[in-house]
Structures are given as C-alpha cells and as structure tokens.
Amino acid sequence: MKALIWLLLSLMFGFPTATDYNAPLSDIPLPSPSAASSAEPSGQAATPSPTSSVTPSPTPSETPTGASSGGSWAGGGGSGSSPAATPTSTPDATSDPTPDATPDVSPEPTPDATPDAAPEPTPSPSGTPPVASPSTPVPGILKEEVVSSSPDVRKLSFKSNALGKDKRFNIYLPPGYSSGSDAYPVLYMLHGTGGSENQWLPELGLDAAADKLISENRIQPLIIVSPQIDFSYGINTEEKGPYGDYLTKDLVSFVDGHFRTLASRENRYIGGLSMGGFAALNNAFQNPDLFSKVGGHSPALWMDDWADTGDLRDWLYPDEETRKARDPLVLAETLNFEGLSVFLDSGKDDGYRFYEGSELLYNKLQEKGTEVEYHLWDGEHTKEYWSSHTEDYLIFFAGN
C-alpha cells in the first residue's frame, strides 16, 4: 500500500522514486508548493534518474476531458519526468441556442372573392350608338324629322363649328339599319347651284335607287349623306366661309359619331353634281386620306367661258395663284392622291360644256396613272340626266 501511495505521489509531483517502498509514510518527503511549481515547462524533457526502476507512465495521447483551462499535467516515472503534454483545453462548444418553437404561422387571410366583373358593354361596330328615333333627342342633333320612311330618309340639323351656324343634311339609312347592329360605308353626295340637301335625297331618287340595288344584291348596303352647302362650291373662301372644313371636319366627324359607320378611308366616298361635282373633286384631291372614291357628275370644271356666271370667277379664282390651289384641273397635276378612284361623266349636250373640262381632267389623270373612268352620255345639264344615272353612280361607289 505504501508503495502504491509513493508511486502516485511521484507521478503527481515529479520527485525521485523511492527505492525502499517499505519505508514508513512519515519518512516520505512531501513536496512543497514551490517544488511542484518548479517542474519543467511543457515541451522540455527531464533526464530520468538512473536509479529509477519504475517504467515511466506513458504520456496520455489525448487531453483528458474536463482539463482546466491553462492547466498542465506533469507525468513522470523514476527520478525524472517525461515530456509534459500540455493538454489543449477544448472549451465547451457554445451550442446554438435552441430556437423558440416556430410560432404558429398565421394562415394568409383568404382574400375576398373577386367580385364578378361587370361585363363591358359591347360597342357598336363603329364604336358609336345608332341614331335615335325622331322622337328621342340625341346630343348634338338639334333637329330631326322623317323625310321618308321607305326608303328611310331623315333630315337632321347640327352645329358646324367651322361655319359657326346650324347646318342641315339629309341621310339615307339602308334597309335593316334600325333593327340591326351592322356598320356601313358612307357616301357623301353634294348638290349643285340652286339645289339643297334635298336634291339627291329624295328629289333625284338616289335613295330609291339604293334600296332597289341593295335588294338585288348589286351594291353593298351603305349610308348616303346629302348636306346643305349653299352657293359655296364646298371649299374654304373668304367670301363664303370655310365650307371645306365644314364638310371634311365637322360633317364627317358628326356622322361617324352619331351613326354606325365604317369610319375609314376605304369605306368613305364623295360625289356631287355640277357645283357639287367641283366640290367633291377638290376635297377628295386635297384629302386623299379621307376618301377612297370620288365622283364628278357634270362637274363645274370651268375653262375660259364665264358667261352668265355673275361674280363667280371673282371669288372662286380671284387670281392665278388661288386658282392653282383650288382648280381640280390643276390639282390633278400637282397633288399626289395615289389610291383614289375617280368617276367622271357628262351629258353630250351639257349647256355649260362641262364635258370639255371632264375630258381634260380624265386625260390628265390617265397620264398620272390614277384609276379613272369617264362617260359621255346622252343628255343635258338637267335633273333628268342625273336621275337617269343614279344606279350607275351607286354601282361605282358600292358595287358588288
């Protein structure tokens, strides 16, 4: 037992191993605190005592778990000490804190059911409502009355911003317009000197001819507008006012805004007789983006004979420069209206000899490469002549 105690003390404090293991405990010199602290620093080998008969204890190969931070264990055998193994104090790893229990995730609130979207109203084909019946006021229409129920012809009044006054026009609506939803091409037909919005509709029977040709499937159904243009030649002049703007801006916009029209160049046409023929040619040549077809029926294409015309020449062609800007015979040479189709006709016995101007214009347009046709028919400059050719005109504009 004594020997075992001695061995333990020698291992713990590093003093020489006693040779007499049977010596009493009182004879064993206990180490002082300074002796314990004088042990070799770690890393330096102590010379073993030659008298030691005890096999040194092997140096632990691993740092004992639980060694104090910074402390060292000195182990030895015999009279010397073995190299001190400085245990690396492995600090207790700081474990990640146990996270709080994942809070209950509040479920996303169920959104309110998407309200049923109100269906968008189905627009009419032209994006505008059909005209109301004569008994129902429509914004912008100052007055409306029925001229004829069959064919369907109505007379309307509206405010022209260009002229600053109320203007009238007659309008023909094709069969089925009031009960249907289709949109239609539009033909603007202009009256001659001394005429009015009534000349084409209904006096010359253009409305009856349209009903007939539609029923025979010879033309496409269309809307026909016959406006009041007074004695203006349908152009902008200082003397008469901006009738060109009234036609091409106010009237076209109003009709497209109040009736189911195919509001495009391809589906918009213009024609006229005598003074109205001049106006149609002038406005079509100067607005090729607005009209795709134009008809000059006995058009007032003045050459050099101004007899019995009063002051017409003074305000229509006051000088040569103005004439170049207005005369369809000159515009045919100076303007580009590619894609425009032109129809010209005149009576062989026209008292104003407008067949001369028509033929000259026809030749100019042919040289230009414009799609044009010219007809010299029997007849004079009279309503009988134009009424006998209403079907010819309609087939040109809307023929199938």
Steps between C-alpha positions, in 0.01 A plus 500: 500500500783736586664428172185584313459828684864585428457424137198726476681783676800462271276517199315800629793712628791371301752424780734194478352165551583352834703181492360370822129464445471369850608824664244646735279779367653736754839461336374603158592861431189684385554758230461863584285722286814652346629160405186425311522820310866436406413223262634553144288699274311307245707395203833446685604142582625412848795266539379182665675387809729201436383350823143496397370148467152604413396508142375850426131528441422567144393853416133512434441542135177696542419783725284374783157624471429762754861642533509849642568781260870588505592208734761235420546152616867389578543130492823314557662185614808425697708797605416713193193627331384418153431780252199681624200471276324831507143411457313734279199606687214448273241752604150380516363579167235763532211329350259698292220605722205287455269718306167566634243278360405624161201717561187388342492666161179686466340383183476761229161654518282366229443790268151604437360331202570702191182685426339405181633747247228694335502401136615777271230623272535370150577799281332547171724418200597863454534563872199733496133455581242484228296809437192527712150513367372848415312512830815439707739796536864416431783725623633709213195454281310826513203381297396182326200420286394216276514580129400151392446176688558279196765564383621610844602866457533749786582869524729612782646827620826542692738777594799553269796628697679608182212713377370594842140426407249220472506289184265239360556169327281217378609146572396173342520186719501159328234236566555331836699786650253580779455137606859383459849573625711496184722792400498639147708693246400863451447693176484881513309648204510877442235707326545751219440872477144585601457159663485393864540195720179372335642480147648149517275377781220477398456721191731308263398165650844390621337346806252294294781386270704390803213297645448333162866412439546372857197274467644366173839447670668721240654738755605477860263663749624850579409827668455805275536857631388803299601823678402860450802686352326815374666689214852434631657249260575303814841657566654750742468856370503840665175596330293192586676354802685178582264258330783259431562464874128472560485200264824316575521568873164589653266292288714186467575503872136552591374219278767256625412600856123452475452217253640149461758573232811323381707803584798446272631637173428173321132526593444871444407648160397842365321614187296787369338661199600826331620730782487197731712307249766771520483490883529122507807494274670786686450348846591148392819616325604704804401234755612165354520360854129564548337363184574199280256575217372821342238569236473816290160494328485781242760671721533879476852496358518846353726559205502855365129565442358680802193637328190531716689410818476837673782562748586131530843537347582796726476301821568146373817586305589856599858453372715238336659381822163441660383313194801267519408422860132427422441389143474118474654523152818645656490290817501189281850597387645624831361274772567137580182304567615148430233240561208730424243374247328764283174490305418777248195543280320768306213540256588547136273803487608660826430872451804598709720269295627338816579194291808693380636539851407141584684363200805714572509382862458140389806529273709661776411226747575227249846647440548512875409132533188564707218248483235698308203445272313753287154470348353735240132415493201643322338781688524857618584678822168406657347299781368249246859425397625439856194307616538264205853411615455463876546123472823549304634725772408261781653202322828692469507586869365179655459239226546132581 
